[in-house]
Amino acid sequence: MKKTTSFLIALSLSFYGSVLAQKNTVISIVERPESHTVNSNYVSNRHPLQPLSFIKLPVGAIKPGGWIEKTLLLQKDGLSGNLGEISAWLDKNNNAWLGTGTDYGWEEVPYWLKGYGNMAYIFDDKKMLEETKTWLEAVFKSRRADGYFGPYIEKNGKPDLWGNMIMVWCLQSYYEYSNDHRVIDLMTDYFKWQLNLPDEMFLKDYWENSRGGDNLLSVFWLYNITGDEFLLKLAEKTRRNTANWRQRSQLPNWHNVNIAQSFREPATYFMLSKDSADLMATYNDYHLIRNTFGQVPGGMFGADENARMGYIDPRQGTETCGFVEQMASDEILLRITGDPFWAEHCETVAFNSYPAALMPDLKALRYITSPNQTISDSKNHHPGIDNRGPFLSMNPFSSRCCQHNHGQGWPYFIEHLMLATPDNGIAAAIYGACTAKVKVADGKTVEITEETNYPFEESIRFTINSAEGVTFPFYLRIPAWTEKPSVEINGTPVNVILETGKYVRIERKWQKGDKVTLNVPMKLSQSVWHVNQDSRSINYGPLTFSLKIKEDYKPVSSTETAIGDSKWQKNADSSKWPTYEIYPGSDWNYGLVIDDKIPLTENFKVVVKAWPADNFPFTVNSVPLEIKARGRKVIGWDFDQYGLTGELPIKENLRFGPDTEDILLIPMGAARLRISAFPIQNTSL
């Protein structure tokens, strides 16, 4: 039984100069949306699947605004939107995915199309839609009589289905946008082919075995549309042939993308099994990797290819692929569980870790980004980094998997800014400026506009427009980190105590132009990383802050500094798409000077700056928030023998320089060079 606190309130509100009594507004504080009813407007989980807490709207129903729109426009004009002129795997000549040859681009084509296609649907861009359709029409044409589609890839005598798993997700998005029934026909035949494949031939290669949960999600997606019973058998078959992500103190492997992507598989199967042990296994996996390798800011964990014992310092990083797959997992788990935890974690990665993995113009990316990273060059830093090669430079010709896969991050994020609820309502659990058209109640369409510069602003404003008055519930997540949050309806405060880490549910007859404002005051806080020398990170609301380091950008050859397995088209213009190395133009080896006997507000001062004119807040010079702090240089903390930022000095051997200096901290998402976990000199001791 969910605990709720309900209030029936009669509000006297000022409306165009007159007083209007608004009655029968019911406000509740809930832990999760009610899921005992079935949404009548959108496809959701069929019996016997566990009901979803939130239902994703069709791609294109949500249009971004503010800095999120600016970021997606940069992506469109940047690497993801133009990768077709660089990547050898997107060359239309001799391309197996297009049926023009034998070069198949195992995962690269569907990885790229996954983000590019959804970006096309969100913008409703004619040129991008035509490009997307070129690839998808070839997929439809590739269908075989036995149900298989796409290039047939075989490893050790067994079909390798990993690339097709990704392409199926591309087809699902296309169906949401177009309602083209060929998607349903293709997926039905393909999944029948999978069901007929002997178990010893199914999901046996390392990558597909780890990531079978992606196949499982697609099986459930199709089942919810068709109700075909054979799909439940295939779900069980997929589960038993997928790597075991249900171990108490071990993972099937320690590859960073596998973990970020696959830890959700038990919770996905929970929708069919309804066994709480499956759900808890996903939570356990999340905490298991972070208890050792994730004692760092930014929401991720140190696995610069694979997590390794002895490499737990915040100078260890994560692939860009890992960031976007973690965000996708968080979004999926939010829909399955309704747990606000997953919304908050998605924001943590999206705001603090992911932006710094790309150049400010989104025209290049690096393979590895770390919480403490003060160099971004083209050298081989193995064994400080698990893999061998130039994994730190911002290279548009390199990082083969991330080069193609990074584009899903922001489109999927945008698709989760508004969600439908089982009770025919709307929820805003992840915050960002947007406009959404949503069917509510008995099928009436309303438009909700969200205006905010969140997470750089404390006010989130919603305007609801409909052709006529309509009654439905509107859910808002109350962040766990805020203090004294409040809600206003049409400018009048609602006399309800909001509980952090829960949702406020507002049900009323909404009129055209109704406004709801959620205020989430941000406060300073700190995280202490005990396993990493008791280092600390400073937070303000959902943002974590890093030392402001001057970034010196050096252009170098994209072809000469690419990772060994990179491939590009012979006519790709490396002068148009340069690589950048980034070097520190100021000292970075600072510890924070903190007096624990006084409040954080007396140790640090938050400074609000002008909003950037170009609407993009993730650069050193444009970020609209800074924190004034005090620091001292740490003697002996320098680059190590591998050319990497040195590990945090052992706390018992910390030696500081004689001078206390004024230093500035900026949000770590804007810092492509950064110290985010600081040694501490505690002056209260």
XYZ file of C-alpha atoms in Angstrom:
685
model
C 0.000 0.000 0.000
C 1.493 3.330 -1.042
C 1.476 6.073 1.530
C 0.008 9.314 0.222
C -0.873 12.585 1.821
C -3.877 14.158 0.111
C -5.180 17.648 0.337
C -8.461 18.939 -1.050
C -7.918 22.617 -1.523
C -10.022 25.508 -2.708
C -7.792 28.181 -4.170
C -8.684 31.804 -4.700
C -6.593 32.799 -7.658
C -6.181 36.081 -9.493
C -7.013 35.561 -13.161
C -6.953 38.475 -15.583
C -7.753 40.891 -12.770
C -10.741 38.955 -11.430
C -11.016 36.487 -8.595
C -11.806 32.950 -9.655
C -12.494 30.178 -7.141
C -10.718 26.985 -8.183
C -12.241 24.017 -6.374
C -11.698 20.281 -6.459
C -7.949 20.447 -6.887
C -6.531 17.340 -5.253
C -2.860 17.374 -4.367
C -1.042 14.261 -3.170
C 2.515 13.401 -2.265
C 3.238 9.958 -3.707
C 6.235 7.650 -3.895
C 5.220 6.333 -7.318
C 2.425 6.949 -9.799
C -0.518 4.626 -9.325
C -0.266 1.754 -11.817
C -3.460 -0.210 -11.143
C -5.154 1.514 -14.094
C -4.228 1.188 -17.775
C -3.469 4.216 -19.906
C -6.044 4.360 -22.688
C -4.063 6.707 -24.933
C -0.670 5.021 -25.327
C 0.630 1.491 -25.718
C 1.837 0.153 -22.385
C 2.577 -3.236 -20.857
C 0.031 -5.948 -21.625
C -0.947 -8.701 -19.232
C 0.906 -10.645 -17.894
C 3.645 -8.006 -17.853
C 4.061 -5.838 -14.770
C 2.454 -2.424 -15.395
C 4.821 0.417 -16.193
C 5.047 3.402 -13.872
C 5.660 5.775 -16.784
C 5.005 5.464 -20.514
C 7.273 7.037 -23.113
C 5.585 9.297 -25.630
C 6.178 8.641 -29.338
C 9.402 10.175 -30.591
C 8.721 13.657 -31.939
C 5.972 14.433 -29.426
C 8.472 16.415 -27.340
C 10.347 19.366 -28.819
C 13.317 20.671 -26.839
C 13.812 24.284 -25.844
C 16.479 26.378 -24.163
C 19.999 25.032 -23.841
C 18.848 21.497 -24.633
C 17.587 22.577 -28.043
C 20.843 24.454 -28.603
C 22.825 21.336 -27.727
C 20.839 19.177 -30.129
C 21.279 21.778 -32.870
C 25.025 21.659 -32.260
C 24.846 17.870 -32.518
C 22.920 18.136 -35.781
C 25.549 20.481 -37.220
C 28.368 18.575 -35.545
C 29.836 15.099 -35.662
C 26.669 13.025 -35.315
C 24.764 14.984 -37.953
C 27.622 14.832 -40.451
C 29.308 11.530 -39.714
C 28.201 10.256 -43.117
C 30.972 12.266 -44.739
C 33.668 10.862 -42.434
C 32.959 7.292 -41.370
C 34.022 4.457 -43.652
C 31.157 2.384 -42.247
C 28.626 4.970 -43.445
C 30.079 5.050 -46.952
C 27.191 4.144 -49.261
C 29.533 2.365 -51.685
C 29.982 -1.345 -51.045
C 27.815 -1.151 -47.919
C 26.237 -4.390 -46.782
C 23.505 -2.611 -44.753
C 22.418 -0.885 -47.974
C 22.771 -4.053 -50.048
C 25.442 -2.417 -52.208
C 28.387 -4.545 -51.129
C 30.093 -6.502 -48.396
C 31.361 -3.895 -45.878
C 28.880 -4.228 -43.059
C 29.901 -2.037 -40.154
C 28.965 -4.559 -37.479
C 27.567 -2.083 -34.928
C 28.555 1.240 -36.442
C 25.648 1.786 -38.858
C 22.834 1.053 -36.394
C 24.674 2.830 -33.562
C 24.785 6.014 -35.648
C 21.243 5.648 -36.998
C 19.897 5.185 -33.459
C 20.793 8.780 -32.591
C 20.611 10.337 -36.047
C 17.142 8.998 -36.806
C 15.652 10.120 -33.509
C 17.246 13.533 -33.998
C 15.560 13.692 -37.415
C 12.168 12.833 -35.915
C 12.524 15.409 -33.116
C 13.431 18.189 -35.555
C 11.119 16.833 -38.273
C 13.970 17.733 -40.614
C 13.231 16.806 -44.242
C 16.829 16.187 -45.296
C 17.610 14.109 -42.217
C 14.376 12.147 -42.613
C 15.307 11.294 -46.191
C 18.754 10.121 -45.066
C 17.201 8.011 -42.297
C 14.729 6.476 -44.705
C 17.523 5.524 -47.115
C 18.979 3.196 -44.497
C 15.667 1.887 -43.188
C 14.282 1.105 -46.648
C 17.394 -0.995 -47.232
C 16.666 -2.821 -43.966
C 13.134 -3.628 -45.128
C 14.496 -4.786 -48.486
C 17.005 -7.087 -46.768
C 14.341 -9.328 -45.201
C 14.900 -12.989 -45.925
C 12.229 -15.653 -46.335
C 13.238 -17.228 -43.010
C 12.720 -13.945 -41.122
C 16.309 -12.768 -40.770
C 17.253 -9.271 -41.971
C 20.397 -7.275 -42.539
C 23.944 -8.516 -43.177
C 24.386 -12.063 -41.934
C 27.362 -12.085 -39.572
C 28.642 -15.397 -38.283
C 31.196 -16.031 -35.548
C 32.401 -19.538 -34.720
C 29.549 -21.001 -36.732
C 26.894 -19.022 -34.836
C 24.971 -15.923 -35.957
C 26.072 -12.683 -34.277
C 22.902 -10.727 -33.509
C 24.340 -7.709 -31.713
C 24.126 -5.322 -34.682
C 20.531 -6.376 -35.341
C 19.606 -5.664 -31.704
C 20.547 -2.031 -32.261
C 18.830 -1.810 -35.651
C 15.613 -3.124 -34.127
C 15.669 -0.139 -31.760
C 16.013 2.117 -34.824
C 12.961 0.438 -36.334
C 10.955 0.910 -33.137
C 11.600 4.655 -33.169
C 10.659 4.806 -36.842
C 7.380 3.029 -36.087
C 6.577 5.508 -33.309
C 7.113 8.327 -35.781
C 5.486 6.830 -38.880
C 3.183 3.947 -37.821
C 4.674 2.040 -40.770
C 3.358 -1.503 -40.229
C 6.304 -2.995 -42.098
C 8.204 -2.585 -38.827
C 5.752 -4.872 -37.038
C 5.848 -7.427 -39.843
C 9.652 -7.457 -39.962
C 10.081 -7.720 -36.201
C 7.458 -10.467 -35.930
C 9.157 -12.604 -38.566
C 12.610 -11.890 -37.157
C 11.621 -12.870 -33.623
C 10.026 -16.065 -34.932
C 13.406 -16.795 -36.540
C 15.078 -16.203 -33.170
C 12.626 -18.517 -31.408
C 13.404 -21.283 -33.897
C 17.161 -20.874 -33.425
C 18.588 -23.590 -31.136
C 19.670 -22.321 -27.722
C 23.260 -23.338 -28.407
C 23.252 -20.944 -31.396
C 21.572 -17.993 -29.656
C 23.371 -15.034 -27.999
C 26.688 -16.834 -27.558
C 29.181 -14.158 -28.641
C 30.634 -11.984 -25.862
C 28.897 -8.716 -26.777
C 25.439 -10.045 -27.584
C 25.580 -12.363 -24.588
C 26.303 -9.442 -22.273
C 23.667 -7.226 -23.866
C 20.782 -9.644 -24.346
C 18.635 -7.319 -22.267
C 18.355 -5.036 -25.302
C 16.775 -7.902 -27.240
C 14.444 -8.534 -24.299
C 13.201 -4.940 -24.293
C 12.406 -5.148 -28.012
C 10.535 -8.420 -27.530
C 8.357 -6.766 -24.876
C 7.896 -3.687 -27.089
C 6.477 -5.847 -29.888
C 4.385 -7.956 -27.511
C 2.677 -4.825 -26.195
C 1.589 -3.979 -29.739
C 0.630 -7.412 -31.100
C -0.025 -9.593 -28.053
C 1.566 -12.567 -29.844
C 2.089 -15.265 -27.193
C 5.225 -16.668 -28.829
C 7.034 -13.495 -27.808
C 6.761 -14.416 -24.123
C 8.502 -17.708 -24.910
C 11.208 -15.775 -26.732
C 11.552 -13.499 -23.697
C 12.246 -16.528 -21.517
C 14.687 -17.890 -24.097
C 16.487 -14.535 -24.247
C 16.750 -14.435 -20.481
C 18.280 -17.911 -20.122
C 20.818 -17.245 -22.872
C 21.928 -13.832 -21.571
C 24.872 -13.364 -19.202
C 24.043 -13.665 -15.503
C 23.592 -10.150 -14.120
C 22.023 -11.549 -10.930
C 25.150 -12.382 -8.932
C 25.439 -10.981 -5.417
C 29.094 -9.944 -5.456
C 30.291 -10.484 -9.034
C 29.479 -9.305 -12.551
C 29.697 -11.363 -15.758
C 32.450 -9.030 -16.961
C 33.815 -5.620 -16.030
C 33.586 -3.778 -19.344
C 32.253 -0.282 -18.718
C 29.701 -0.140 -21.538
C 28.484 -3.673 -20.886
C 27.826 -2.735 -17.276
C 26.163 0.614 -18.009
C 23.936 -1.030 -20.614
C 23.306 -4.501 -19.237
C 22.815 -4.055 -15.495
C 19.188 -3.199 -16.280
C 18.465 -6.660 -17.762
C 17.187 -8.276 -14.525
C 14.764 -5.381 -13.956
C 13.611 -5.722 -17.557
C 12.839 -9.406 -17.033
C 11.103 -8.505 -13.750
C 8.261 -7.168 -15.893
C 7.518 -10.784 -16.859
C 8.761 -12.727 -13.827
C 7.342 -10.299 -11.228
C 10.013 -11.725 -8.961
C 11.372 -8.952 -6.735
C 14.765 -10.710 -6.744
C 15.124 -9.732 -10.434
C 14.371 -6.108 -9.659
C 16.735 -6.048 -6.701
C 19.508 -7.600 -8.823
C 19.595 -4.472 -10.976
C 19.853 -2.225 -7.929
C 22.584 -4.506 -6.582
C 24.543 -4.320 -9.848
C 24.323 -0.541 -9.787
C 25.755 -0.334 -6.276
C 28.226 -3.197 -6.726
C 30.234 -1.452 -9.435
C 30.117 1.882 -7.646
C 31.102 0.646 -4.209
C 34.634 0.084 -5.464
C 35.114 1.707 -8.857
C 32.511 4.469 -8.573
C 33.686 6.327 -5.493
C 34.007 9.393 -7.702
C 31.843 12.354 -8.745
C 29.832 12.480 -11.964
C 27.679 9.382 -11.492
C 29.895 6.871 -13.293
C 32.744 4.501 -12.434
C 36.360 4.026 -13.421
C 36.541 1.493 -16.223
C 38.625 2.939 -19.045
C 37.698 -0.135 -21.056
C 37.493 -2.526 -18.081
C 37.312 -1.916 -14.344
C 40.478 -3.253 -12.695
C 41.449 -3.677 -9.086
C 44.082 -1.130 -8.169
C 42.655 1.420 -10.626
C 39.919 3.123 -8.617
C 41.212 6.708 -8.475
C 39.071 9.514 -9.984
C 41.693 9.859 -12.714
C 40.268 6.616 -14.195
C 37.557 7.330 -16.733
C 34.625 5.974 -18.706
C 33.945 5.666 -22.417
C 31.601 8.207 -23.966
C 29.508 5.154 -24.936
C 29.249 4.378 -21.235
C 27.758 7.798 -20.474
C 24.977 7.567 -23.060
C 24.177 3.926 -22.277
C 23.952 4.735 -18.557
C 21.567 7.587 -19.328
C 19.439 5.247 -21.444
C 19.409 2.637 -18.661
C 18.339 5.242 -16.124
C 15.514 6.384 -18.410
C 14.294 2.827 -18.967
C 14.450 2.000 -15.267
C 12.529 5.176 -14.457
C 9.712 3.937 -16.695
C 9.779 0.438 -15.234
C 10.002 1.346 -11.540
C 8.897 4.954 -11.225
C 11.740 5.376 -8.741
C 12.885 9.037 -8.698
C 16.388 7.718 -8.010
C 16.815 6.855 -11.696
C 15.683 10.298 -12.849
C 18.187 11.959 -10.541
C 21.008 9.682 -11.620
C 20.257 10.316 -15.294
C 20.521 14.038 -14.611
C 23.785 13.519 -12.736
C 25.417 11.851 -15.744
C 23.781 14.138 -18.316
C 24.773 17.382 -16.580
C 28.153 16.466 -15.083
C 29.840 13.733 -17.123
C 28.511 13.586 -20.681
C 28.932 17.214 -21.919
C 32.683 17.304 -21.255
C 33.240 14.223 -23.421
C 32.749 16.327 -26.556
C 34.197 19.538 -27.914
C 32.048 22.616 -27.215
C 30.893 22.616 -30.871
C 30.130 18.854 -30.689
C 32.326 18.247 -33.749
C 34.724 15.860 -32.007
C 34.772 13.580 -28.991
C 37.194 11.601 -26.907
C 36.955 7.971 -25.967
C 37.711 8.414 -22.252
C 36.656 11.189 -19.877
C 37.537 11.180 -16.172
C 36.411 13.127 -13.077
C 40.051 14.167 -12.541
C 41.567 14.808 -15.967
C 44.083 17.539 -16.619
C 45.383 16.486 -20.030
C 43.637 15.427 -23.217
C 46.379 14.418 -25.633
C 47.002 11.782 -28.314
C 49.517 9.638 -26.435
C 49.254 6.019 -25.408
C 48.736 6.041 -21.621
C 48.604 2.270 -21.072
C 48.639 0.721 -18.477
C 47.346 3.804 -16.669
C 44.443 3.409 -19.091
C 43.415 -0.193 -19.703
C 43.403 0.021 -23.489
C 46.372 0.882 -25.712
C 46.231 3.907 -27.977
C 45.375 7.614 -28.195
C 42.175 7.585 -26.164
C 42.144 11.089 -24.687
C 42.233 13.488 -27.655
C 39.103 15.019 -29.178
C 39.184 13.200 -32.518
C 36.219 13.056 -34.940
C 37.904 10.300 -36.989
C 38.510 8.035 -34.009
C 36.877 6.157 -31.124
C 34.983 3.925 -33.531
C 32.133 2.800 -31.227
C 31.622 6.122 -29.406
C 32.070 8.003 -32.670
C 28.828 6.417 -33.892
C 26.989 5.754 -30.618
C 27.222 9.082 -28.797
C 24.351 10.594 -30.788
C 21.654 8.753 -28.843
C 22.387 10.637 -25.597
C 20.458 13.876 -26.056
C 17.582 12.588 -28.254
C 16.721 9.855 -25.729
C 17.056 12.379 -22.889
C 14.610 14.704 -24.661
C 12.158 11.836 -25.176
C 11.933 11.422 -21.401
C 11.325 15.045 -20.421
C 7.573 14.350 -20.358
C 6.003 10.963 -19.732
C 2.487 9.591 -19.756
C 1.165 7.920 -16.602
C -1.106 4.895 -16.179
C -3.929 7.136 -14.885
C -4.020 9.065 -18.178
C -1.960 11.918 -16.822
C 1.428 13.530 -17.417
C 4.665 13.449 -15.471
C 7.798 15.574 -15.488
C 10.456 13.512 -13.742
C 13.562 14.648 -15.651
C 13.650 18.395 -16.085
C 14.512 20.483 -19.117
C 12.959 23.136 -21.331
C 10.585 21.629 -23.902
C 7.112 21.613 -25.384
C 5.125 18.383 -25.456
C 1.838 17.385 -27.017
C 0.258 14.695 -24.867
C -3.028 12.816 -24.915
C -4.672 12.808 -21.498
C -7.955 11.798 -19.874
C -10.244 10.306 -22.534
C -7.963 11.183 -25.438
C -7.913 14.955 -25.358
C -4.630 16.520 -26.496
C -2.949 19.110 -24.343
C 0.239 21.039 -24.919
C 2.626 21.577 -22.046
C 5.490 24.024 -22.300
C 8.306 23.797 -19.771
C 10.487 26.892 -19.431
C 13.660 26.771 -17.375
C 17.431 26.983 -17.460
C 17.570 24.048 -15.036
C 19.987 22.788 -13.698
C 21.426 26.306 -13.650
C 18.167 27.720 -12.293
C 15.868 26.866 -9.367
C 12.539 27.697 -11.041
C 10.773 25.321 -13.447
C 7.693 26.787 -15.091
C 4.943 24.876 -16.901
C 2.116 26.268 -19.039
C -0.784 23.979 -19.931
C -2.857 24.655 -23.024
C -5.886 22.756 -24.254
C -8.842 23.573 -26.445
C -11.188 23.052 -23.495
C -11.020 22.346 -19.793
C -9.785 18.819 -19.085
C -9.209 16.906 -15.866
C -6.020 14.854 -15.442
C -3.187 14.386 -12.935
C 0.150 16.138 -13.375
C 3.150 14.652 -11.536
C 6.320 16.557 -10.651
C 9.441 14.991 -9.143
C 10.739 16.655 -5.995
C 14.543 16.307 -6.097
C 16.168 14.626 -3.117
C 18.828 17.356 -2.885
C 16.528 20.374 -2.527
C 15.394 22.179 0.636
C 11.985 23.787 1.144
C 10.654 23.195 -2.378
C 7.346 24.798 -3.279
C 4.665 24.745 -5.950
C 2.530 27.568 -7.279
C -0.591 27.286 -9.415
C -1.314 30.398 -11.437
C 0.934 32.418 -9.166
C -0.619 31.311 -5.880
C 1.471 29.148 -3.536
C -0.001 25.764 -2.720
C -0.100 25.126 1.008
C 1.331 21.614 0.848
C 4.536 20.283 2.377
C 6.509 18.731 -0.475
C 8.594 15.669 0.394
C 11.932 15.317 -1.329
C 12.583 12.138 -3.260
C 8.883 11.779 -4.073
C 6.342 13.206 -6.501
C 3.698 15.842 -6.060
C 0.524 14.815 -7.908
C -1.802 17.651 -8.899
C -5.194 16.602 -10.242
C -7.619 19.265 -11.334
C -9.632 20.507 -14.264
C -6.952 22.341 -16.199
C -7.869 25.397 -18.218
C -6.081 26.957 -21.165
C -3.107 28.967 -19.966
C -2.893 27.429 -16.501
C 0.572 27.780 -15.045
C 2.431 25.618 -12.544
C 5.760 26.690 -11.094
C 8.005 24.294 -9.208
C 10.711 25.939 -7.131
C 13.611 23.702 -6.111
C 16.053 25.763 -4.040
C 19.604 24.579 -4.574
C 22.039 24.240 -1.715
C 25.723 23.584 -1.325
C 26.659 20.057 -0.334
C 29.755 17.897 -0.383
C 30.490 14.278 -1.158
C 33.289 12.512 0.723
C 35.006 9.668 -1.149
C 36.413 7.637 1.719
C 38.018 4.909 -0.426
C 39.774 7.587 -2.461
C 41.826 9.313 0.236
C 38.796 11.038 1.801
C 38.759 13.388 -1.165
C 35.727 15.624 -1.524
C 33.512 16.984 -4.243
C 31.453 20.158 -3.977
C 27.886 20.159 -5.271
C 25.246 22.794 -5.827
C 21.887 21.192 -6.473
C 22.378 18.501 -9.135
C 25.664 20.022 -10.335
C 29.117 18.956 -9.186
C 31.917 21.508 -9.473
C 35.481 21.270 -10.741
C 38.521 23.487 -10.543
C 38.463 26.146 -13.242
C 41.526 25.352 -15.378
C 42.596 27.369 -18.395
C 42.184 25.106 -21.420
C 44.726 25.435 -24.220
C 43.496 23.770 -27.415
C 46.054 22.477 -29.922
C 44.841 21.288 -33.367
C 46.534 18.123 -34.664
C 45.967 15.723 -37.541
C 42.833 13.619 -37.200
C 44.243 10.842 -39.356
C 47.647 10.657 -37.698
C 46.254 10.542 -34.145
C 43.342 8.136 -34.641
C 42.946 4.880 -32.729
C 44.307 1.871 -34.617
C 40.986 0.332 -35.720
C 39.544 3.642 -36.976
C 38.479 3.862 -40.621
C 37.402 6.843 -42.661
C 36.360 7.572 -46.200
C 39.154 8.376 -48.615
C 37.632 11.792 -49.353
C 37.045 12.694 -45.704
C 38.457 16.179 -45.102
C 40.591 16.101 -41.970
C 41.183 19.862 -42.235
C 37.442 20.414 -41.931
C 37.272 17.988 -39.022
C 40.415 18.615 -36.957
C 41.432 16.848 -33.783
C 42.170 18.877 -30.676
C 44.479 18.110 -27.832
C 43.806 20.079 -24.645
C 46.561 21.125 -22.268
C 46.337 22.949 -18.948
C 47.221 26.611 -19.220
C 47.097 27.103 -15.450
C 48.029 25.100 -12.365
C 45.687 22.286 -11.436
C 47.270 20.610 -8.405
C 45.062 22.303 -5.802
C 43.476 20.968 -2.673
C 40.508 22.689 -1.065
C 40.922 24.556 2.204
C 37.822 23.889 4.303
C 36.860 24.673 7.880
C 34.440 21.931 8.904
C 33.390 23.858 11.996
C 31.542 26.436 9.926
C 28.753 25.943 7.356
C 29.595 25.251 3.730
C 28.035 28.583 2.835
C 30.865 30.274 4.743
C 33.523 28.177 3.005
C 32.157 28.690 -0.503
C 30.283 31.428 -2.304
C 28.023 30.689 -5.276
C 28.199 33.341 -7.991
C 25.434 33.599 -10.590
C 26.669 35.032 -13.884
C 24.874 36.203 -17.006
C 23.231 33.521 -19.111
C 25.366 32.843 -22.215
C 24.291 34.730 -25.314
C 24.572 31.602 -27.458
C 22.404 29.595 -25.016
C 25.112 26.950 -24.501
C 26.301 26.786 -20.864
C 28.896 23.995 -21.022
C 32.156 25.853 -21.635
C 34.694 27.338 -19.239
C 33.873 30.882 -20.323
C 30.114 30.616 -20.787
C 29.015 28.628 -17.756
C 26.563 30.778 -15.726
C 27.514 29.511 -12.268
C 30.814 29.667 -10.410
C 31.852 28.981 -6.847
C 34.478 31.011 -5.080
C 36.670 28.808 -2.898
C 40.041 28.724 -1.167
C 42.779 26.311 -2.121
C 46.413 25.406 -1.656
C 48.746 23.681 -4.066
C 49.532 20.088 -3.211
C 53.284 19.503 -3.249
C 54.321 16.535 -5.397
C 50.967 16.076 -7.128
C 51.822 16.051 -10.826
C 51.542 13.962 -13.982
C 52.619 10.370 -13.370
C 54.902 8.004 -15.281
C 52.102 7.221 -17.750
C 51.531 10.898 -18.580
C 48.213 10.937 -16.741
C 46.951 13.155 -13.959
C 48.552 11.681 -10.866
C 46.484 9.657 -8.458
C 45.258 11.502 -5.377
C 48.110 11.788 -2.872
C 47.867 9.470 0.128
C 46.008 11.526 2.704
C 48.500 10.820 5.507
C 51.321 12.187 3.325
C 49.576 15.305 2.058
C 51.877 18.319 1.880
C 50.530 21.727 0.968
C 52.244 24.841 -0.267
C 52.516 27.805 2.087
C 49.975 30.100 0.427
C 46.200 29.951 0.559
C 44.812 31.193 -2.768
C 41.417 32.239 -4.046
C 40.307 29.705 -6.653
C 37.211 29.272 -8.811
C 35.110 26.169 -9.337
C 32.807 25.626 -12.312
C 30.278 22.871 -13.121
C 32.232 19.781 -14.163
C 30.138 19.356 -17.313
C 31.708 22.554 -18.621
C 35.257 21.556 -17.670
C 37.044 19.445 -20.273
C 40.090 19.632 -18.036
C 39.135 19.238 -14.413
C 39.806 18.303 -10.851
C 36.473 17.240 -9.378
C 37.606 15.136 -6.386
C 39.888 17.296 -4.256
C 42.442 16.608 -1.561
C 41.391 18.522 1.559
C 43.163 20.674 4.105
C 40.739 20.833 7.006
C 41.620 23.926 9.037
C 39.297 22.897 11.874
C 41.609 20.036 12.900
